[in-house]
Amino acid sequence: MFLAKVVGRVWATIKDPKLEGQRMLIIQPVTPELQPTGKQLIVLDSVGAGAGELVYCCKGKESSFPFLPVEVTTDTSIVGIIDELHVRRPPKEPAC
Amino acid sequence: MFLAKVVGRVWATIKDPKLEGQRMLIIQPVTPELQPTGKQLIVLDSVGAGAGELVYCCKGKESSFPFLPVEVTTDTSIVGIIDELHVRRPPKEPAC
Amino acid sequence: MFLAKVVGRVWATIKDPKLEGQRMLIIQPVTPELQPTGKQLIVLDSVGAGAGELVYCCKGKESSFPFLPVEVTTDTSIVGIIDELHVRRPPKEPAC
Amino acid sequence: MFLAKVVGRVWATIKDPKLEGQRMLIIQPVTPELQPTGKQLIVLDSVGAGAGELVYCCKGKESSFPFLPVEVTTDTSIVGIIDELHVRRPPKEPAC
Amino acid sequence: MFLAKVVGRVWATIKDPKLEGQRMLIIQPVTPELQPTGKQLIVLDSVGAGAGELVYCCKGKESSFPFLPVEVTTDTSIVGIIDELHVRRPPKEPAC
């Protein structure tokens, strides 16, 4: 999964029927230090995330699991809202 | 999913039989500011998108869901036409 | 799917038995303007493509669909030979 | 699969129910020489890895296999802890 | 699939039980001219490849097919050993 911030939203009238009623958000992937990294994506939201929230997203077929038994046509979904994160910078070590 | 513009079309006589009758379009992935980003792709169209339209595409196995029960041989498909999008630039914040 | 040119071929005696009898080609992904883009790959051929031909390839699990009911061990396959393609350069537009 | 170091952890109260009770770690992909390479990711842990440990991760649908029969919503998981690794630098050879 | 050279090996005592008894190799993806390209990966070996051998690897769910009926937790596997390869450099052509 990867970290991201919710930065926008998309509306579409004409779409695959399996996407009806799904909220589609624009997210910006970020590093644990919250710096933007990589391209913005359109994702489905399975947890009720709001604008500006720090979330984590799941890619691939698994991103449709939260919507089962409906097989939603998605390749990336928000699956959690981050409360807290701790990161330790890896020390430079010699090869083990 | 990712944003894209429809920029062309492809014709093929010799192809996998599961692709018979499918319209194949060339799309250019774009940022929410509509700047080209990344490589152009050949995609199937499940919603009737036309040249120049702003669409969003789904990758992977899920991209064949709109064509079920036929298991179409595709890895990327247009699944919606964008009506409107809003993006908020993420503010530079200190680590939370 | 993505555009590519057939640029070579690979022979292997020792291989996964599900690949027996499959022709393995080397392809160079190209832009719609036929410029090389990205790494060369080894692919299976489901349509009888020849050296130098412009083809399009499908990635992922779906790339094994043309070979069903055999579940061939492939992650990329040629699924069509391009007859013709038209591309319109996207105009630089302001955000919609 | 790819090599990585465990560098942090993530806590989330609101998340997909299939992720309840799963430990979520932040990992930094590394080269066999233990240099950071590519983006940090959030992963599930199927083997009890601790901070600073050298592990290898599996991507895609297969990353949920260690958690079966529960179909966990993950796209990357730690599937082993490295005891030892040996790497030979490839000699520069002429084309065969 | 992609070309690679076997450059090392990994040992792990603690790992997903579905990986028990599987040989895990480190491979360096290479171009058809045998130049290193991209990151080294940890892969399973379904064909008995040795150090220094030129192989081709399959990614994704399909990489577990050689090990069926066991559903091995892998995302990349060696599926063949290259005997011989021929590559034709694509000529620079005008758009067709």
Coordinates of C-alpha atoms in Angstrom, one line a residue:
Chain A
M1 CA 0.0 0.0 0.0
F2 CA 1.1 3.6 -0.3
L3 CA 0.6 6.8 1.6
A4 CA -1.4 9.7 0.0
K5 CA -3.2 12.9 0.6
V6 CA -6.7 13.5 -0.7
V7 CA -6.4 16.6 -2.9
G8 CA -9.6 16.6 -5.1
R9 CA -12.6 15.0 -6.5
V10 CA -14.0 14.0 -9.8
W11 CA -17.6 13.9 -11.1
A12 CA -18.7 11.7 -14.0
T13 CA -22.2 11.1 -15.4
I14 CA -21.2 8.6 -18.1
K15 CA -19.3 5.8 -16.5
D16 CA -19.2 2.0 -16.1
P17 CA -22.5 1.1 -14.2
K18 CA -20.4 -0.7 -11.5
L19 CA -19.1 2.7 -10.5
E20 CA -22.5 4.2 -9.9
G21 CA -22.8 5.7 -6.4
Q22 CA -19.0 5.5 -5.7
R23 CA -17.2 8.6 -4.6
M24 CA -14.2 9.2 -6.7
L25 CA -11.3 11.2 -5.2
I26 CA -8.0 12.6 -6.5
I27 CA -5.1 11.6 -4.4
Q28 CA -1.5 12.7 -4.3
P29 CA 1.0 10.0 -3.2
V30 CA 3.3 11.3 -0.5
T31 CA 6.4 10.1 1.4
P32 CA 6.2 9.4 5.1
E33 CA 7.6 13.0 5.4
L34 CA 4.5 14.1 3.5
Q35 CA 6.3 15.3 0.4
P36 CA 4.5 14.7 -2.9
T37 CA 5.9 11.7 -4.9
G38 CA 4.7 10.5 -8.2
K39 CA 1.5 11.1 -10.2
Q40 CA -1.9 12.0 -8.9
L41 CA -4.5 9.2 -9.2
I42 CA -8.3 8.8 -9.2
V43 CA -9.3 6.4 -6.5
L44 CA -12.4 5.0 -4.9
D45 CA -13.0 5.6 -1.2
S46 CA -14.1 2.7 1.0
V47 CA -13.6 4.5 4.4
G48 CA -15.1 8.0 4.1
A49 CA -11.9 10.0 3.7
G50 CA -12.2 13.8 3.4
A51 CA -10.1 16.5 1.6
G52 CA -6.6 16.9 3.0
E53 CA -6.7 13.7 5.0
L54 CA -3.6 11.4 5.1
V55 CA -4.7 7.9 3.9
Y56 CA -3.2 4.7 2.5
C57 CA -4.3 3.2 -0.7
C58 CA -4.3 -0.4 -2.1
K59 CA -3.6 -1.1 -5.8
G60 CA -4.7 -3.9 -8.1
K61 CA -7.5 -6.4 -7.9
E62 CA -7.4 -6.3 -4.1
S63 CA -8.5 -2.7 -4.2
S64 CA -12.0 -3.9 -5.1
F65 CA -12.3 -6.2 -2.1
P66 CA -13.8 -3.6 0.3
F67 CA -16.7 -3.3 -2.2
L68 CA -17.5 -7.1 -2.4
P69 CA -19.8 -8.8 -3.3
V70 CA -20.1 -6.1 -6.0
E71 CA -17.1 -6.4 -8.3
V72 CA -16.3 -2.7 -8.7
T73 CA -14.2 -1.6 -11.7
T74 CA -11.3 0.0 -9.8
D75 CA -7.6 -0.4 -9.7
T76 CA -6.8 1.7 -6.6
S77 CA -8.8 2.4 -3.5
I78 CA -8.4 4.2 -0.2
V79 CA -8.5 1.5 2.5
G80 CA -7.6 3.4 5.7
I81 CA -7.1 6.8 7.3
I82 CA -3.7 7.3 9.1
D83 CA -3.8 8.2 12.8
E84 CA -0.1 8.2 13.3
L85 CA 3.1 7.0 11.7
H86 CA 6.7 6.5 12.9
V87 CA 9.6 6.3 10.6
R88 CA 13.2 5.5 11.5
R89 CA 15.8 6.6 8.9
P90 CA 17.8 3.5 7.8
P91 CA 21.4 3.9 9.0
K92 CA 24.1 3.5 6.3
E93 CA 25.4 0.0 7.0
P94 CA 28.1 -2.1 5.3
A95 CA 26.9 -5.1 3.4
C96 CA 25.9 -7.8 5.9
Chain B
M1 CA -7.6 5.0 -12.1
F2 CA -5.9 7.7 -14.0
L3 CA -6.9 10.8 -16.0
A4 CA -6.4 10.8 -19.8
K5 CA -7.3 12.4 -23.1
V6 CA -8.4 10.5 -26.1
V7 CA -5.9 11.4 -28.8
G8 CA -6.2 8.7 -31.5
R9 CA -7.5 5.4 -32.7
V10 CA -6.1 2.1 -33.9
W11 CA -7.3 -0.4 -36.5
A12 CA -6.3 -4.0 -36.6
T13 CA -7.7 -6.8 -38.8
I14 CA -5.6 -9.6 -37.3
K15 CA -6.2 -9.7 -33.5
D16 CA -7.2 -11.9 -30.7
P17 CA -10.9 -13.0 -31.4
K18 CA -12.0 -11.7 -28.0
L19 CA -11.1 -8.2 -29.3
E20 CA -13.5 -8.4 -32.3
G21 CA -15.9 -5.5 -32.4
Q22 CA -14.1 -3.5 -29.7
R23 CA -13.1 0.1 -30.4
M24 CA -9.5 0.7 -29.7
L25 CA -8.4 4.2 -28.8
I26 CA -5.1 5.8 -28.1
I27 CA -5.0 7.9 -24.9
Q28 CA -2.5 10.3 -23.4
P29 CA -2.4 10.2 -19.6
V30 CA -2.7 13.8 -18.2
T31 CA -2.4 15.5 -14.9
P32 CA -5.4 17.1 -13.3
E33 CA -4.0 20.3 -14.9
L34 CA -4.3 18.5 -18.2
Q35 CA -0.6 18.3 -18.9
P36 CA 0.6 15.1 -20.7
T37 CA 2.3 12.7 -18.3
G38 CA 3.8 9.4 -19.2
K39 CA 3.3 7.2 -22.3
Q40 CA 0.4 6.9 -24.7
L41 CA -1.5 3.7 -24.4
I42 CA -4.0 1.7 -26.5
V43 CA -7.2 1.1 -24.5
L44 CA -10.7 -0.3 -25.0
D45 CA -13.6 2.0 -24.6
S46 CA -16.6 0.9 -22.5
V47 CA -18.5 4.2 -22.4
G48 CA -18.4 5.7 -25.9
A49 CA -15.7 8.3 -25.5
G50 CA -14.8 10.6 -28.4
A51 CA -11.6 12.2 -29.7
G52 CA -10.4 14.9 -27.3
E53 CA -12.6 13.9 -24.4
L54 CA -11.2 13.9 -20.8
V55 CA -11.7 10.4 -19.4
Y56 CA -10.5 8.1 -16.7
C57 CA -9.1 4.7 -17.2
C58 CA -8.8 1.5 -15.2
K59 CA -5.8 -0.8 -15.4
G60 CA -5.4 -4.5 -14.8
K61 CA -7.8 -7.4 -14.8
E62 CA -10.5 -5.0 -13.5
S63 CA -10.3 -3.2 -16.9
S64 CA -12.2 -6.2 -18.4
F65 CA -15.1 -6.1 -15.9
P66 CA -17.2 -3.7 -18.1
F67 CA -17.2 -6.2 -20.9
L68 CA -18.3 -9.3 -18.8
P69 CA -19.5 -12.0 -19.3
V70 CA -17.0 -11.8 -22.2
E71 CA -13.5 -12.0 -20.8
V72 CA -12.0 -9.4 -23.1
T73 CA -8.2 -9.5 -23.6
T74 CA -7.4 -6.0 -22.3
D75 CA -5.2 -4.5 -19.6
T76 CA -6.5 -0.9 -19.7
S77 CA -10.0 0.5 -20.5
I78 CA -11.8 3.8 -20.4
V79 CA -14.5 3.5 -17.7
G80 CA -15.8 7.0 -17.4
I81 CA -16.0 10.5 -19.0
I82 CA -15.1 13.4 -16.7
D83 CA -17.8 16.1 -16.2
E84 CA -15.9 18.2 -13.7
L85 CA -12.9 17.9 -11.4
H86 CA -11.6 20.0 -8.4
V87 CA -8.1 19.8 -7.1
R88 CA -6.6 21.4 -4.1
R89 CA -2.8 21.8 -4.1
P90 CA -1.4 20.1 -1.0
P91 CA 0.0 22.7 1.4
K92 CA 3.6 22.1 2.4
E93 CA 3.3 20.9 6.0
P94 CA 5.7 19.7 8.6
A95 CA 5.7 16.0 9.4
C96 CA 2.6 15.2 11.5
Chain C
M1 CA -2.3 -2.2 -24.2
F2 CA 0.9 -0.7 -25.7
L3 CA 2.4 -0.4 -29.2
A4 CA 5.5 -2.3 -30.1
K5 CA 7.7 -3.5 -32.9
V6 CA 8.9 -7.1 -33.2
V7 CA 12.7 -6.9 -33.1
G8 CA 13.9 -10.4 -32.3
R9 CA 13.4 -13.9 -31.1
V10 CA 14.4 -16.2 -28.2
W11 CA 15.0 -19.9 -28.1
A12 CA 14.9 -22.0 -24.9
T13 CA 15.1 -25.7 -24.4
I14 CA 14.7 -25.7 -20.7
K15 CA 11.5 -23.9 -19.8
D16 CA 8.2 -24.2 -17.9
P17 CA 6.3 -27.0 -19.7
K18 CA 3.3 -24.7 -20.3
L19 CA 5.6 -22.7 -22.6
E20 CA 6.3 -25.7 -24.9
G21 CA 5.5 -24.9 -28.5
Q22 CA 5.0 -21.2 -27.9
R23 CA 6.9 -18.8 -30.1
M24 CA 8.8 -16.2 -28.0
L25 CA 9.5 -12.9 -29.6
I26 CA 11.5 -9.8 -28.4
I27 CA 9.6 -6.6 -28.8
Q28 CA 10.6 -3.0 -28.5
P29 CA 7.8 -0.8 -27.1
V30 CA 7.3 2.3 -29.4
T31 CA 5.4 5.6 -29.4
P32 CA 2.6 6.2 -31.9
E33 CA 5.4 8.0 -33.8
L34 CA 7.3 4.7 -33.8
Q35 CA 10.1 6.0 -31.5
P36 CA 11.5 3.4 -29.1
T37 CA 10.3 3.9 -25.6
G38 CA 11.2 1.8 -22.6
K39 CA 12.7 -1.7 -22.2
Q40 CA 12.6 -4.6 -24.7
L41 CA 10.5 -7.5 -23.5
I42 CA 10.0 -11.2 -24.2
V43 CA 6.5 -11.9 -25.2
L44 CA 4.3 -14.7 -26.5
D45 CA 2.6 -14.3 -29.9
S46 CA -1.1 -15.2 -30.3
V47 CA -1.5 -13.8 -33.8
G48 CA 1.4 -14.8 -36.0
A49 CA 3.4 -11.6 -36.0
G50 CA 6.6 -11.4 -38.0
A51 CA 9.9 -9.5 -37.6
G52 CA 9.5 -5.7 -37.9
E53 CA 5.7 -5.7 -37.7
L54 CA 3.9 -3.1 -35.6
V55 CA 1.8 -4.8 -33.0
Y56 CA 0.0 -4.2 -29.7
C57 CA 0.6 -6.1 -26.6
C58 CA -1.4 -6.9 -23.5
K59 CA 0.1 -7.2 -20.0
G60 CA -0.8 -9.2 -16.9
K61 CA -3.1 -12.2 -16.4
E62 CA -5.2 -11.1 -19.4
S63 CA -2.2 -11.8 -21.7
S64 CA -2.8 -15.5 -21.2
F65 CA -6.5 -15.4 -22.3
P66 CA -5.7 -16.0 -26.0
F67 CA -4.2 -19.3 -25.1
L68 CA -7.1 -20.6 -23.0
P69 CA -8.0 -23.3 -21.9
V70 CA -4.2 -23.8 -21.4
E71 CA -3.1 -21.5 -18.6
V72 CA 0.2 -20.3 -20.3
T73 CA 2.9 -18.9 -18.0
T74 CA 3.1 -15.4 -19.6
D75 CA 2.9 -11.9 -18.4
T76 CA 2.8 -10.1 -21.8
S77 CA 1.5 -11.2 -25.2
I78 CA 1.0 -9.8 -28.7
V79 CA -2.7 -9.7 -29.2
G80 CA -3.0 -7.8 -32.6
I81 CA -1.2 -6.5 -35.6
I82 CA -1.8 -2.8 -36.4
D83 CA -3.2 -2.0 -39.8
E84 CA -3.4 1.8 -39.3
L85 CA -3.3 4.4 -36.6
H86 CA -4.3 8.0 -36.3
V87 CA -3.1 10.3 -33.5
R88 CA -4.1 13.9 -32.8
R89 CA -1.6 15.8 -30.7
P90 CA -3.4 17.2 -27.6
P91 CA -3.6 20.9 -27.8
K92 CA -2.3 22.8 -24.8
E93 CA -5.5 23.9 -23.0
P94 CA -6.3 25.8 -19.8
A95 CA -7.8 23.7 -17.0
C96 CA -11.4 23.0 -17.9
Chain D
M1 CA 10.0 -10.3 -4.7
F2 CA 12.2 -7.5 -3.5
L3 CA 14.6 -6.7 -0.6
A4 CA 13.6 -4.1 2.0
K5 CA 14.3 -2.8 5.4
V6 CA 11.6 -2.3 8.0
V7 CA 11.8 1.5 8.8
G8 CA 8.5 2.4 10.5
R9 CA 5.0 1.6 11.5
V10 CA 1.5 3.0 10.8
W11 CA -1.6 3.1 13.0
A12 CA -5.1 3.5 11.6
T13 CA -8.4 3.3 13.4
I14 CA -10.6 3.8 10.4
K15 CA -9.8 1.1 7.8
D16 CA -11.2 -1.7 5.7
P17 CA -12.5 -4.3 8.2
K18 CA -10.4 -7.0 6.5
L19 CA -7.3 -5.1 7.8
E20 CA -8.4 -5.3 11.4
G21 CA -5.7 -6.8 13.6
Q22 CA -3.0 -6.7 10.9
R23 CA 0.3 -5.0 11.8
M24 CA 1.2 -2.4 9.1
L25 CA 4.8 -1.6 8.7
I26 CA 6.7 1.0 6.5
I27 CA 9.5 -0.5 4.5
Q28 CA 12.3 1.0 2.4
P29 CA 13.2 -1.1 -0.6
V30 CA 17.0 -1.7 -0.7
T31 CA 19.6 -3.1 -3.1
P32 CA 21.5 -6.3 -2.2
E33 CA 24.2 -3.8 -1.0
L34 CA 21.5 -2.4 1.3
Q35 CA 21.3 1.0 -0.4
P36 CA 17.8 2.6 -0.4
T37 CA 16.1 2.3 -3.8
G38 CA 12.7 3.6 -4.7
K39 CA 9.8 4.7 -2.6
Q40 CA 8.8 3.6 0.9
L41 CA 5.7 1.5 1.1
I42 CA 3.1 0.4 3.7
V43 CA 3.0 -3.4 3.9
L44 CA 1.4 -6.2 5.9
D45 CA 3.7 -8.5 7.9
S46 CA 3.1 -12.3 7.7
V47 CA 6.3 -13.3 9.5
G48 CA 6.7 -11.1 12.6
A49 CA 9.5 -8.8 11.3
G50 CA 10.9 -6.1 13.6
A51 CA 12.3 -2.6 13.0
G52 CA 15.5 -2.6 11.1
E53 CA 15.3 -6.2 9.9
L54 CA 16.2 -7.1 6.3
V55 CA 13.2 -8.8 4.7
Y56 CA 11.7 -9.6 1.3
C57 CA 8.3 -8.6 0.1
C58 CA 5.9 -10.0 -2.4
K59 CA 3.6 -7.7 -4.5
G60 CA 0.2 -8.2 -6.0
K61 CA -2.6 -10.6 -5.3
E62 CA -0.1 -13.2 -4.2
S63 CA 0.8 -10.9 -1.2
S64 CA -2.5 -11.9 0.4
F65 CA -1.8 -15.6 0.2
P66 CA -0.2 -15.9 3.6
F67 CA -3.4 -14.6 5.2
L68 CA -5.8 -17.1 3.5
P69 CA -8.6 -18.1 4.0
V70 CA -9.1 -14.4 4.9
E71 CA -8.9 -12.3 1.7
V72 CA -6.9 -9.4 3.2
T73 CA -7.0 -6.1 1.3
T74 CA -3.2 -5.8 0.7
D75 CA -1.0 -5.3 -2.4
T76 CA 2.4 -5.9 -0.7
S77 CA 3.4 -8.1 2.2
I78 CA 6.6 -9.2 4.0
V79 CA 6.9 -12.9 3.3
G80 CA 10.4 -13.7 4.8
I81 CA 13.3 -12.5 6.9
I82 CA 16.7 -12.7 5.2
D83 CA 19.3 -14.7 7.0
E84 CA 22.0 -14.4 4.5
L85 CA 22.5 -13.3 0.9
H86 CA 25.3 -13.7 -1.7
V87 CA 25.6 -11.6 -4.8
R88 CA 28.0 -11.9 -7.7
R89 CA 28.5 -8.8 -9.8
P90 CA 27.7 -9.7 -13.4
P91 CA 30.9 -9.5 -15.5
K92 CA 30.7 -7.2 -18.6
E93 CA 30.4 -9.7 -21.4
P94 CA 30.1 -9.3 -25.2
A95 CA 26.6 -10.2 -26.6
C96 CA 26.4 -14.0 -26.7
Chain E
M1 CA 8.6 -11.7 -19.6
F2 CA 12.0 -10.1 -19.3
L3 CA 15.7 -11.2 -19.7
A4 CA 17.9 -11.5 -16.6
K5 CA 21.1 -12.9 -15.3
V6 CA 21.3 -15.0 -12.1
V7 CA 23.6 -13.0 -9.8
G8 CA 23.1 -14.4 -6.3
R9 CA 21.1 -16.3 -3.8
V10 CA 19.1 -15.6 -0.6
W11 CA 18.6 -17.8 2.5
A12 CA 15.7 -17.3 4.9
T13 CA 14.6 -19.5 7.8
I14 CA 11.6 -17.5 8.8
K15 CA 9.2 -17.2 5.8
D16 CA 5.8 -17.9 4.6
P17 CA 5.3 -21.7 4.8
K18 CA 4.3 -21.8 1.1
L19 CA 7.9 -20.8 0.3
E20 CA 9.4 -23.8 2.2
G21 CA 11.8 -25.8 0.0
Q22 CA 11.8 -23.1 -2.8
R23 CA 15.2 -21.9 -4.0
M24 CA 15.3 -18.1 -4.0
L25 CA 17.7 -16.4 -6.4
I26 CA 18.8 -12.8 -7.0
I27 CA 18.6 -11.8 -10.6
Q28 CA 19.7 -8.7 -12.5
P29 CA 17.4 -7.7 -15.4
V30 CA 19.5 -7.2 -18.6
T31 CA 18.9 -5.9 -22.1
P32 CA 19.3 -8.3 -25.1
E33 CA 22.8 -6.9 -25.3
L34 CA 23.3 -8.2 -21.7
Q35 CA 23.6 -4.7 -20.1
P36 CA 22.1 -4.4 -16.6
T37 CA 18.8 -2.5 -16.6
G38 CA 16.7 -1.8 -13.6
K39 CA 16.7 -3.2 -10.1
Q40 CA 17.8 -6.6 -8.9
L41 CA 15.0 -8.8 -7.7
I42 CA 14.5 -12.0 -5.6
V43 CA 12.8 -14.7 -7.6
L44 CA 11.8 -18.3 -7.4
D45 CA 13.3 -20.8 -9.8
S46 CA 11.1 -23.3 -11.6
V47 CA 13.7 -24.6 -14.1
G48 CA 17.0 -25.2 -12.1
A49 CA 19.0 -22.1 -13.3
G50 CA 22.5 -21.7 -12.0
A51 CA 24.7 -18.6 -11.2
G52 CA 25.5 -16.5 -14.2
E53 CA 22.9 -18.1 -16.5
L54 CA 20.8 -16.0 -18.9
V55 CA 17.2 -16.6 -18.1
Y56 CA 13.8 -15.1 -18.6
C57 CA 11.4 -14.3 -15.9
C58 CA 7.6 -14.0 -15.6
K59 CA 5.9 -11.5 -13.3
G60 CA 2.6 -11.4 -11.5
K61 CA 0.1 -14.1 -10.6
E62 CA 1.3 -16.1 -13.6
S63 CA 4.7 -16.5 -12.0
S64 CA 3.1 -19.0 -9.6
F65 CA 1.7 -21.3 -12.3
P66 CA 4.8 -23.5 -12.6
F67 CA 4.4 -24.5 -9.0
L68 CA 0.7 -25.5 -9.2
P69 CA -1.2 -27.1 -7.5
V70 CA 0.6 -25.4 -4.7
E71 CA -0.2 -21.6 -4.7
V72 CA 3.3 -20.3 -4.0
T73 CA 3.6 -16.8 -2.6
T74 CA 5.7 -15.3 -5.4
D75 CA 5.4 -12.3 -7.8
T76 CA 8.3 -13.2 -10.1
S77 CA 9.8 -16.5 -11.2
I78 CA 12.4 -17.8 -13.6
V79 CA 10.5 -19.8 -16.3
G80 CA 13.2 -20.6 -18.9
I81 CA 16.9 -20.7 -19.6
I82 CA 17.9 -18.9 -22.8
D83 CA 19.8 -21.0 -25.4
E84 CA 20.0 -18.3 -28.1
L85 CA 18.6 -14.9 -28.9
H86 CA 18.5 -12.8 -32.1
V87 CA 17.7 -9.1 -32.1
R88 CA 17.3 -6.7 -35.0
R89 CA 17.8 -3.1 -34.2
P90 CA 14.6 -1.2 -35.3
P91 CA 15.4 1.1 -38.2
K92 CA 14.4 4.8 -37.7
E93 CA 11.3 5.1 -39.8
P94 CA 9.0 8.0 -40.6
A95 CA 5.5 7.6 -39.1
C96 CA 3.6 5.0 -41.1

